[in-house]
């Protein structure tokens, strides 16, 4: 549990630090223009770049994890994302290096996303393959709590920076501290992961010579429908999370005139209640079923979106803080049930690959593009409520895909059985 949680914590710490700094610092340090909208758009564009590389990382790390084992691949993904984040903290700014600065930032962001692409699927697979079936919801939620802890750690550190340092100090060198701190987490993660054993399921398949020769091709050829369903199931969750953690912070600062530290505190409040809701979602999924809890959590994203933006429009600090506590509770339920649910959608031969593809492609479409889409919607409509409507539409897609998933799973199991029998008959002939 410690080995998988620490990786998920680092993943969300790295992405949350980058997302928060994108919302409040990176625009003026790396993409300064005369047009505030263009500056924010360019900054959010680099945020999206990290998501574009996540499916590539998911495919490569997933393929290697299904073929050579979960443990060594998880160590490699941890190193990749942690080192990239740390190097970001040593970059020159636009004023110091000109156009080279944003180019280097984009390159490191791409590498960071590539490493993160193999983290969640591997951590989920390793944890789920090592726990009793009746407790998968709880232990899956434990892995998911890494996201809440990563967000809390990142937001807390950035908030402390805003409180202790002056704006001039933050722009000069303070923004580097949260990025450089990533190396501390990486060292801790490597120490913990060096002591874990390989997944029992993988060792069993290795001993019986049933490991897939080309996991990526097999996942795409035999389970592409389930990959598409998994993508549809997660887009809304990803869109909501990164809209809240990146775009909404930017909106509170630039649209509602909140001080920077209050905007990040609002995100911190949501992260704390989100952490508890994640555990609740996992426990409930063991009792009432994965799909049922995930559906309830998906539907709760609809009121959560309107509560979040509605509170921001009031400009009231107390209302925003109360609203964000509610938002965290509503948005954590689905995420708590997700790990165990996604684990059960794919067979062991291609589980790391299938889970990673569904999760990471949805992360691109929902999470990576959400700040850009949100900015464009507000620019076009003049209202942040258009973003709430957008997330609500994605939540309906989540509901449909979750309802369809059992039928697709049954069809794929039947098809896999037929293919295995055909191969057996061919071997006998």
Coordinates of C-alpha atoms in Angstrom, one line a residue:
X1 CA 0.0 0.0 0.0
X2 CA 2.8 2.4 0.9
X3 CA 4.6 1.7 -2.4
X4 CA 1.6 2.4 -4.5
X5 CA 0.2 5.4 -2.5
X6 CA 3.6 7.2 -2.6
X7 CA 3.7 7.0 -6.4
X8 CA 0.2 8.3 -6.7
X9 CA 1.0 11.1 -4.3
X10 CA 4.1 12.1 -6.3
X11 CA 2.1 12.0 -9.5
X12 CA -0.6 14.3 -8.2
X13 CA 1.9 16.5 -6.4
X14 CA 3.9 17.0 -9.6
X15 CA 0.8 17.8 -11.6
X16 CA -0.9 19.9 -8.9
X17 CA 2.2 22.0 -8.4
X18 CA 2.5 22.6 -12.1
X19 CA -1.2 23.3 -12.5
X20 CA -1.2 25.8 -9.6
X21 CA 1.9 27.5 -10.8
X22 CA 0.4 27.6 -14.3
X23 CA -2.7 29.4 -12.9
X24 CA -0.8 32.0 -10.8
X25 CA 2.8 32.3 -12.0
X26 CA 3.9 30.7 -15.3
X27 CA 1.9 33.0 -17.5
X28 CA 3.9 36.1 -16.6
X29 CA 7.2 34.3 -16.2
X30 CA 7.3 32.2 -19.4
X31 CA 4.5 33.5 -21.6
X32 CA 4.1 37.2 -21.0
X33 CA 2.1 39.1 -23.6
X34 CA 0.1 42.3 -23.8
X35 CA -3.2 40.2 -23.9
X36 CA -4.1 38.6 -20.5
X37 CA -6.3 36.1 -22.2
X38 CA -3.5 35.0 -24.6
X39 CA -1.0 34.8 -21.8
X40 CA -3.4 32.5 -19.8
X41 CA -4.2 30.5 -23.0
X42 CA -0.5 29.9 -23.7
X43 CA 0.2 28.8 -20.1
X44 CA -2.8 26.4 -20.1
X45 CA -1.5 25.1 -23.5
X46 CA 1.8 23.9 -21.8
X47 CA -0.4 22.4 -19.1
X48 CA -2.1 20.4 -21.8
X49 CA 1.2 19.2 -23.3
X50 CA 1.8 17.1 -20.3
X51 CA -1.4 15.3 -20.9
X52 CA -0.7 14.7 -24.6
X53 CA 2.3 12.6 -23.6
X54 CA 0.5 10.6 -20.9
X55 CA -1.2 8.1 -23.3
X56 CA 2.2 7.5 -24.9
X57 CA 3.7 6.7 -21.5
X58 CA 0.7 4.6 -20.7
X59 CA 1.1 2.5 -23.8
X60 CA 4.8 2.0 -23.4
X61 CA 5.0 1.5 -19.6
X62 CA 1.8 -0.6 -19.7
X63 CA 3.2 -2.8 -22.4
X64 CA 6.4 -3.3 -20.5
X65 CA 4.6 -3.8 -17.2
X66 CA 2.4 -6.6 -18.7
X67 CA 5.4 -8.3 -20.3
X68 CA 8.2 -7.8 -17.7
X69 CA 6.5 -7.1 -14.4
X70 CA 4.8 -4.3 -12.5
X71 CA 7.6 -3.5 -10.1
X72 CA 10.5 -2.5 -12.4
X73 CA 8.2 -0.4 -14.6
X74 CA 6.8 1.5 -11.6
X75 CA 10.3 2.4 -10.5
X76 CA 11.1 3.7 -14.0
X77 CA 7.9 5.8 -14.2
X78 CA 8.6 7.3 -10.8
X79 CA 12.1 8.4 -11.8
X80 CA 11.0 9.8 -15.1
X81 CA 8.3 12.1 -13.7
X82 CA 10.2 13.1 -10.6
X83 CA 13.4 14.1 -12.3
X84 CA 11.5 16.1 -15.0
X85 CA 9.6 18.0 -12.3
X86 CA 12.8 18.8 -10.4
X87 CA 14.6 20.1 -13.5
X88 CA 11.6 22.5 -14.1
X89 CA 12.6 24.2 -10.9
X90 CA 16.1 24.9 -12.3
X91 CA 14.8 26.5 -15.6
X92 CA 15.6 30.1 -16.6
X93 CA 12.6 32.4 -17.2
X94 CA 11.5 34.2 -20.4
X95 CA 13.3 37.3 -19.2
X96 CA 16.5 35.4 -18.6
X97 CA 16.7 33.1 -21.6
X98 CA 14.1 34.4 -24.1
X99 CA 12.2 31.9 -26.2
X100 CA 14.5 29.1 -25.0
X101 CA 12.8 29.2 -21.6
X102 CA 9.2 28.2 -22.7
X103 CA 10.6 25.7 -25.1
X104 CA 12.5 23.9 -22.3
X105 CA 9.5 24.1 -20.1
X106 CA 7.3 22.4 -22.8
X107 CA 9.9 19.7 -23.3
X108 CA 10.2 18.9 -19.6
X109 CA 6.4 19.0 -19.3
X110 CA 6.2 16.4 -22.1
X111 CA 8.7 14.1 -20.3
X112 CA 6.8 14.6 -17.0
X113 CA 3.5 13.6 -18.6
X114 CA 5.2 10.6 -20.2
X115 CA 6.4 9.3 -16.9
X116 CA 3.1 9.9 -15.2
X117 CA 1.4 7.9 -18.0
X118 CA 2.7 4.7 -16.6
X119 CA 2.1 5.4 -12.9
X120 CA -1.6 5.1 -12.1
X121 CA -2.2 2.0 -14.2
X122 CA 0.8 0.2 -12.7
X123 CA 0.0 1.2 -9.1
X124 CA -3.6 0.2 -9.4
X125 CA -2.8 -3.1 -11.0
X126 CA -0.1 -4.0 -8.5
X127 CA -2.4 -3.2 -5.5
X128 CA -5.5 -4.9 -6.9
X129 CA -3.6 -8.1 -7.8
X130 CA -2.2 -8.2 -4.2
X131 CA -5.5 -7.9 -2.3
X132 CA -8.6 -10.0 -1.5
X133 CA -11.4 -9.5 -4.1
X134 CA -13.9 -8.5 -1.3
X135 CA -11.6 -5.7 -0.2
X136 CA -10.6 -4.3 -3.6
X137 CA -12.7 -1.2 -3.2
X138 CA -11.1 -0.2 0.1
X139 CA -7.5 -0.9 -1.1
X140 CA -8.2 0.7 -4.5
X141 CA -9.4 3.8 -2.7
X142 CA -6.2 3.7 -0.6
X143 CA -4.2 4.0 -3.8
X144 CA -6.5 6.9 -4.9
X145 CA -5.9 8.8 -1.7
X146 CA -2.5 9.5 -3.1
X147 CA -4.2 12.1 -5.4
X148 CA -5.7 13.9 -2.4
X149 CA -2.5 13.8 -0.4
X150 CA -0.5 15.0 -3.5
X151 CA -2.9 17.9 -4.0
X152 CA -2.9 18.8 -0.3
X153 CA 0.9 18.7 -0.2
X154 CA 1.3 20.7 -3.4
X155 CA -1.4 23.3 -2.5
X156 CA -0.2 23.6 1.1
X157 CA 3.4 24.3 0.0
X158 CA 2.3 26.8 -2.6
X159 CA -0.1 28.5 -0.2
X160 CA 2.7 28.8 2.4
X161 CA 4.9 30.3 -0.3
X162 CA 2.3 33.0 -1.0
X163 CA 1.9 33.8 2.7
X164 CA 5.6 33.9 3.6
X165 CA 7.1 35.4 0.5
X166 CA 6.5 38.7 -1.3
X167 CA 5.2 38.7 -4.9
X168 CA 8.7 39.9 -6.0
X169 CA 10.4 37.0 -4.2
X170 CA 7.9 34.5 -5.6
X171 CA 8.6 35.7 -9.2
X172 CA 12.4 35.9 -8.6
X173 CA 13.0 32.4 -7.0
X174 CA 10.1 31.3 -4.8
X175 CA 8.2 29.5 -7.6
X176 CA 11.2 27.1 -7.9
X177 CA 10.8 25.6 -4.3
X178 CA 7.7 23.4 -4.9
X179 CA 9.2 22.0 -8.1
X180 CA 12.6 21.3 -6.6
X181 CA 11.0 19.6 -3.6
X182 CA 9.8 16.8 -5.9
X183 CA 13.3 15.2 -5.7
X184 CA 12.7 14.6 -1.9
X185 CA 9.5 12.7 -2.7
X186 CA 11.2 10.7 -5.4
X187 CA 13.9 9.5 -3.0
X188 CA 11.3 8.4 -0.5
X189 CA 9.4 6.6 -3.2
X190 CA 12.4 4.7 -4.5
X191 CA 13.3 3.6 -1.0
X192 CA 9.8 2.2 -0.4
X193 CA 9.4 0.6 -3.8
X194 CA 12.8 -1.2 -3.6
X195 CA 11.3 -3.3 -0.8
X196 CA 8.1 -4.5 -2.6
X197 CA 7.5 -7.9 -4.2
X198 CA 6.2 -8.5 -7.7
X199 CA 2.4 -9.0 -8.2
X200 CA 1.3 -12.6 -7.4
X201 CA -0.8 -12.6 -10.5
X202 CA 2.1 -11.7 -12.7
X203 CA 4.4 -14.3 -11.0
X204 CA 1.8 -17.0 -11.6
X205 CA 1.4 -16.1 -15.3
X206 CA 5.2 -15.9 -15.7
X207 CA 5.5 -19.4 -14.1
X208 CA 2.8 -20.8 -16.4
X209 CA 4.1 -19.1 -19.5
X210 CA 0.8 -17.3 -20.1
X211 CA 2.3 -13.8 -20.4
X212 CA 1.2 -11.9 -23.5
X213 CA 3.9 -11.5 -26.1
X214 CA 2.6 -8.2 -27.3
X215 CA 0.3 -6.8 -24.6
X216 CA -0.3 -3.4 -26.4
X217 CA -1.4 -5.0 -29.7
X218 CA -3.5 -7.6 -27.8
X219 CA -5.2 -4.9 -25.8
X220 CA -6.0 -2.8 -28.9
X221 CA -7.1 -5.8 -31.0
X222 CA -9.2 -7.7 -28.5
X223 CA -10.3 -5.1 -25.9
X224 CA -10.5 -1.8 -27.9
X225 CA -14.2 -1.5 -27.1
X226 CA -13.6 -1.7 -23.4
X227 CA -10.8 0.9 -23.7
X228 CA -13.3 3.3 -25.4
X229 CA -15.8 2.6 -22.6
X230 CA -13.2 3.3 -19.9
X231 CA -12.3 6.6 -21.6
X232 CA -15.9 7.7 -21.5
X233 CA -16.2 6.7 -17.9
X234 CA -13.4 8.8 -16.7
X235 CA -13.5 12.0 -18.9
X236 CA -15.9 13.8 -16.6
X237 CA -14.0 13.0 -13.5
X238 CA -10.7 14.2 -15.0
X239 CA -12.4 17.4 -16.5
X240 CA -13.9 18.3 -13.1
X241 CA -10.7 17.7 -11.2
X242 CA -8.4 19.8 -13.4
X243 CA -11.0 22.5 -14.0
X244 CA -11.2 22.9 -10.2
X245 CA -7.5 22.7 -9.6
X246 CA -6.3 24.9 -12.4
X247 CA -9.0 27.0 -14.1
X248 CA -11.1 27.7 -11.1
X249 CA -8.0 29.0 -9.1
X250 CA -7.2 31.2 -12.0
X251 CA -10.8 32.4 -12.1
X252 CA -10.8 33.2 -8.4
X253 CA -7.7 35.3 -8.7
X254 CA -8.3 37.1 -12.0
X255 CA -12.2 37.0 -12.2
X256 CA -13.2 37.3 -8.5
X257 CA -10.2 39.3 -7.3
X258 CA -9.2 36.8 -4.6
X259 CA -5.7 37.1 -3.2
X260 CA -3.5 34.3 -4.4
X261 CA -3.2 32.6 -1.0
X262 CA -7.0 32.5 -0.5
X263 CA -7.5 31.0 -3.9
X264 CA -5.1 28.2 -3.1
X265 CA -6.6 27.7 0.3
X266 CA -10.0 27.2 -1.3
X267 CA -8.4 24.4 -3.4
X268 CA -6.8 23.0 -0.2
X269 CA -10.2 22.8 1.5
X270 CA -11.7 20.9 -1.4
X271 CA -8.7 18.5 -1.4
X272 CA -9.1 17.6 2.3
X273 CA -12.8 16.7 2.0
X274 CA -12.0 15.0 -1.4
X275 CA -9.5 12.8 0.4
X276 CA -12.2 11.5 2.9
X277 CA -14.8 11.1 0.1
X278 CA -12.3 9.0 -1.9
X279 CA -12.1 6.5 1.0
X280 CA -15.8 6.5 1.5
X281 CA -16.3 5.8 -2.2
X282 CA -14.0 2.8 -2.1
X283 CA -15.6 1.3 1.1
X284 CA -19.1 1.8 -0.4
X285 CA -18.1 0.1 -3.6
X286 CA -17.2 -3.1 -1.6
X287 CA -20.7 -3.1 -0.1
X288 CA -23.0 -1.9 -2.9
X289 CA -21.0 -2.6 -6.0
X290 CA -18.4 -0.7 -8.1
X291 CA -20.7 0.5 -10.8
X292 CA -23.5 1.7 -8.5
X293 CA -21.2 3.9 -6.4
X294 CA -19.4 5.1 -9.5
X295 CA -22.7 6.1 -11.1
X296 CA -23.7 8.0 -8.0
X297 CA -20.4 9.8 -7.9
X298 CA -20.6 10.7 -11.6
X299 CA -24.1 12.2 -11.1
X300 CA -22.8 14.2 -8.1
X301 CA -20.4 16.0 -10.4
X302 CA -23.3 17.9 -12.0
X303 CA -24.4 19.8 -8.8
X304 CA -20.8 20.1 -7.7
X305 CA -19.9 22.1 -10.9
X306 CA -22.7 24.6 -10.4
X307 CA -22.0 24.9 -6.7
X308 CA -18.3 25.6 -7.4
X309 CA -18.8 28.3 -10.1
X310 CA -21.9 29.7 -8.4
X311 CA -19.9 30.4 -5.2
X312 CA -17.1 32.0 -7.2
X313 CA -19.6 34.4 -8.8
X314 CA -20.6 35.7 -5.3
X315 CA -17.1 36.9 -4.6
X316 CA -17.6 35.9 -1.0
X317 CA -14.7 34.1 0.7
X318 CA -16.8 32.3 3.3
X319 CA -19.3 31.1 0.7
X320 CA -16.4 29.8 -1.6
X321 CA -14.8 28.0 1.3
X322 CA -18.0 26.2 2.3
X323 CA -18.8 25.5 -1.3
X324 CA -15.4 23.9 -1.9
X325 CA -15.8 21.7 1.1
X326 CA -19.0 20.4 -0.4
X327 CA -17.4 20.1 -3.9
X328 CA -14.6 18.0 -2.5
X329 CA -17.1 15.6 -0.9
X330 CA -19.2 15.3 -4.1
X331 CA -16.2 14.8 -6.4
X332 CA -14.3 12.2 -4.4
X333 CA -17.0 9.5 -4.4
X334 CA -16.5 8.3 -8.0
X335 CA -12.7 8.5 -7.8
X336 CA -12.8 6.2 -4.7
X337 CA -14.6 3.5 -6.6
X338 CA -12.6 3.9 -9.9
X339 CA -9.5 1.8 -9.2
X340 CA -11.3 -1.4 -8.3
X341 CA -13.9 -0.8 -11.1
X342 CA -11.3 -0.3 -13.8
X343 CA -9.2 -3.2 -12.6
X344 CA -12.1 -5.5 -13.2
X345 CA -12.7 -4.3 -16.7
X346 CA -9.6 -6.0 -18.2
X347 CA -8.0 -9.5 -18.1
X348 CA -4.7 -10.0 -16.3
X349 CA -2.7 -10.5 -19.5
X350 CA -3.3 -6.9 -20.6
X351 CA -4.5 -5.3 -17.4
X352 CA -1.7 -2.7 -17.0
X353 CA -2.0 -1.7 -20.6
X354 CA -5.8 -1.6 -20.8
X355 CA -6.2 0.3 -17.5
X356 CA -3.5 2.8 -18.5
X357 CA -4.9 3.5 -21.9
X358 CA -8.4 4.1 -20.7
X359 CA -7.3 6.3 -17.8
X360 CA -4.6 8.3 -19.6
X361 CA -6.5 9.0 -22.9
X362 CA -9.4 10.2 -20.8
X363 CA -7.0 12.4 -18.8
X364 CA -6.0 14.1 -22.1
X365 CA -9.5 14.7 -23.3
X366 CA -10.9 15.6 -20.0
X367 CA -8.1 16.9 -17.8
X368 CA -5.5 18.3 -20.1
X369 CA -7.8 20.1 -22.4
X370 CA -10.3 21.3 -19.7
X371 CA -8.5 24.6 -18.8
X372 CA -8.2 25.5 -22.5
X373 CA -11.9 24.5 -23.2
X374 CA -13.0 26.4 -20.0
X375 CA -11.2 29.5 -21.0
X376 CA -12.6 29.4 -24.6
X377 CA -16.2 28.8 -23.3
X378 CA -16.0 31.8 -20.9
X379 CA -14.5 34.0 -23.7
X380 CA -17.3 32.9 -26.1
X381 CA -20.2 33.1 -23.7
X382 CA -19.1 35.6 -21.0
X383 CA -20.2 33.2 -18.2
X384 CA -18.4 30.6 -16.2
X385 CA -21.6 28.7 -15.9
X386 CA -21.0 27.5 -19.5
X387 CA -18.1 25.4 -18.0
X388 CA -20.5 23.8 -15.5
X389 CA -22.8 22.9 -18.3
X390 CA -19.9 21.4 -20.2
X391 CA -18.9 19.2 -17.2
X392 CA -22.5 18.2 -16.8
X393 CA -22.6 16.9 -20.4
X394 CA -19.5 14.8 -19.7
X395 CA -21.1 13.5 -16.6
X396 CA -24.0 12.2 -18.6
X397 CA -21.4 10.4 -20.9
X398 CA -20.0 8.8 -17.7
X399 CA -23.4 7.5 -16.8
X400 CA -24.0 6.0 -20.2
X401 CA -20.6 4.3 -20.5
X402 CA -20.8 2.9 -16.9
X403 CA -24.2 1.3 -17.8
X404 CA -22.8 -0.1 -21.0
X405 CA -19.6 -1.5 -19.5
X406 CA -21.0 -4.8 -18.1
X407 CA -22.4 -5.8 -21.5
X408 CA -19.1 -5.0 -23.3
X409 CA -17.2 -7.0 -20.6
X410 CA -19.5 -10.0 -21.1
X411 CA -19.1 -9.9 -24.8
X412 CA -15.3 -9.6 -24.6
X413 CA -15.1 -12.6 -22.2
X414 CA -17.2 -14.7 -24.6
X415 CA -15.1 -13.6 -27.5
X416 CA -11.9 -14.4 -25.6
X417 CA -13.2 -17.8 -24.8
X418 CA -13.9 -18.5 -28.4
X419 CA -10.5 -17.3 -29.6
X420 CA -8.8 -19.5 -26.9
X421 CA -10.7 -22.5 -28.1
X422 CA -9.8 -21.8 -31.7
X423 CA -6.1 -21.6 -30.8
X424 CA -6.3 -24.9 -28.8
X425 CA -8.0 -26.7 -31.7
X426 CA -5.4 -25.4 -34.1
X427 CA -2.6 -26.6 -31.8
X428 CA -4.2 -30.1 -31.6
X429 CA -4.5 -30.2 -35.4

